[in-house]
Amino acid sequence: MDVQKRDLSYFRLRLLELLKSSFPEKLHDQKFINQRSSWAAIAYDGAFSSGNSVEQCEEIAHYILFENLHFSKFATVFQVVCNEFDTIMADEELQSFSLKMLSVCEPLFKGYVLTDDFAYSLEFDILYTELTGTITIWIEENGLQ
């Protein structure tokens, strides 16, 4: 039982680390965090019991833990803000401003199929331009607040 608890906390910490950096909007979804961490720990234990190597067990568990968490809307908005607007605000404001802009930019993401490799597509460049324009207009209308 101690091994499972250790594994569960390991997977929980790994998930929280990713959420903090790329999906801060999910940081308060305890049901999601608990469920994913638990599923990953169970998958790891099952894979290990089936004779898989530790590397294979981790790969299986990470697949479950990070499913649909490879393309981050927040990280994309943050990238735009850092690249295009970093000269008009302090570094410590970039993340909180990006989080605010995530809700403003959310409708833009609905026009795209956001697969895990979307960031490497030509459509990403179009989205990047749309995000830059939307944020520029928002700042012109509202200021940096």
XYZ file of C-alpha atoms in Angstrom:
145
model
C 0.000 0.000 0.000
C 2.881 2.407 0.742
C 4.289 1.855 -2.750
C 0.970 2.798 -4.344
C 0.699 5.945 -2.229
C 4.232 6.948 -3.189
C 3.434 6.360 -6.846
C 0.201 8.284 -6.550
C 1.953 11.288 -4.991
C 4.672 11.091 -7.648
C 2.116 11.207 -10.439
C 0.148 13.923 -8.692
C 3.273 16.089 -8.407
C 4.182 15.477 -12.061
C 0.687 16.477 -13.143
C 0.650 19.567 -10.923
C 4.003 20.634 -12.361
C 2.591 20.495 -15.893
C -0.660 22.201 -14.927
C 1.179 25.036 -13.211
C 3.325 25.784 -16.244
C 0.938 25.059 -19.107
C -2.634 24.646 -17.860
C -3.093 26.974 -14.866
C -6.811 27.095 -15.589
C -6.970 23.420 -14.480
C -4.990 23.842 -11.254
C -8.120 24.016 -9.101
C -9.859 21.014 -10.665
C -9.184 18.563 -7.837
C -11.399 15.872 -9.331
C -9.380 15.940 -12.568
C -6.047 15.932 -10.699
C -7.054 13.120 -8.341
C -8.559 11.001 -11.100
C -5.626 11.329 -13.502
C -3.053 10.717 -10.768
C -4.913 7.663 -9.553
C -5.341 6.229 -13.050
C -1.634 6.730 -13.784
C -0.594 5.018 -10.534
C -2.946 2.093 -11.196
C -1.660 1.769 -14.766
C 1.935 1.843 -13.555
C 1.276 -0.847 -10.942
C -0.584 -2.992 -13.472
C 2.150 -2.669 -16.065
C 4.817 -3.477 -13.481
C 2.876 -6.517 -12.257
C 2.659 -7.690 -15.865
C 6.450 -7.764 -16.098
C 7.116 -4.544 -17.998
C 10.341 -2.625 -17.452
C 10.264 0.502 -15.296
C 10.695 2.630 -18.433
C 7.707 0.943 -20.090
C 5.634 1.340 -16.926
C 6.435 5.056 -16.778
C 5.616 5.479 -20.461
C 2.223 3.830 -19.970
C 1.464 5.859 -16.852
C 2.573 9.144 -18.439
C 0.406 8.463 -21.481
C -2.610 8.304 -19.167
C -1.460 11.148 -16.910
C -0.830 13.612 -19.748
C -3.511 12.544 -22.211
C -4.804 15.586 -24.142
C -2.395 17.846 -22.259
C 0.254 18.266 -24.933
C -1.024 21.427 -26.640
C -1.611 24.220 -24.155
C -3.829 27.175 -24.964
C -2.306 29.034 -22.023
C 1.267 28.325 -23.115
C 0.387 29.582 -26.583
C -1.118 32.828 -25.259
C 1.846 33.189 -22.888
C 4.233 32.726 -25.820
C 2.450 35.471 -27.773
C 2.441 37.821 -24.788
C 6.133 37.211 -24.063
C 7.188 37.568 -27.686
C 4.987 40.468 -28.731
C 4.126 42.487 -25.608
C 6.983 41.984 -23.156
C 8.301 45.504 -23.719
C 5.118 47.157 -22.456
C 4.843 45.347 -19.132
C 7.055 44.062 -16.342
C 8.250 40.455 -16.483
C 6.353 39.581 -13.312
C 3.092 40.667 -14.992
C 3.427 38.456 -18.080
C 1.939 35.298 -16.599
C -1.064 36.925 -14.902
C -1.770 39.033 -17.995
C -1.575 35.889 -20.153
C -4.045 34.134 -17.886
C -6.430 37.082 -18.260
C -5.961 37.015 -22.044
C -6.692 33.287 -22.170
C -10.390 33.933 -21.566
C -10.369 36.806 -24.082
C -8.710 34.606 -26.720
C -10.681 31.419 -26.013
C -13.088 31.917 -28.965
C -10.147 31.915 -31.402
C -9.124 28.407 -30.381
C -12.564 27.036 -31.282
C -11.762 27.538 -34.969
C -8.943 24.992 -34.895
C -8.501 21.278 -34.298
C -6.014 21.327 -31.426
C -4.093 18.092 -31.746
C -0.926 17.301 -29.829
C 1.209 18.392 -32.782
C -0.828 21.502 -33.662
C 2.012 23.817 -32.598
C 4.053 22.474 -35.513
C 1.421 23.141 -38.173
C 0.912 26.019 -40.580
C -2.425 26.706 -38.894
C -0.538 27.510 -35.693
C 1.072 30.476 -37.435
C -2.374 31.768 -38.405
C -3.613 31.311 -34.836
C -0.517 33.093 -33.501
C -1.301 36.092 -35.736
C -4.952 36.096 -34.668
C -3.961 35.967 -30.997
C -1.530 38.846 -31.467
C -4.222 40.934 -33.141
C -6.859 40.132 -30.536
C -4.531 40.992 -27.650
C -3.422 44.209 -29.391
C -7.043 45.305 -29.831
C -7.863 44.389 -26.211
C -4.937 46.472 -24.930
C -5.928 49.413 -27.134
C -9.497 49.274 -25.819
C -8.779 48.446 -22.153
C -5.191 49.356 -21.393
C -2.994 46.985 -19.446
C -5.099 47.149 -16.244
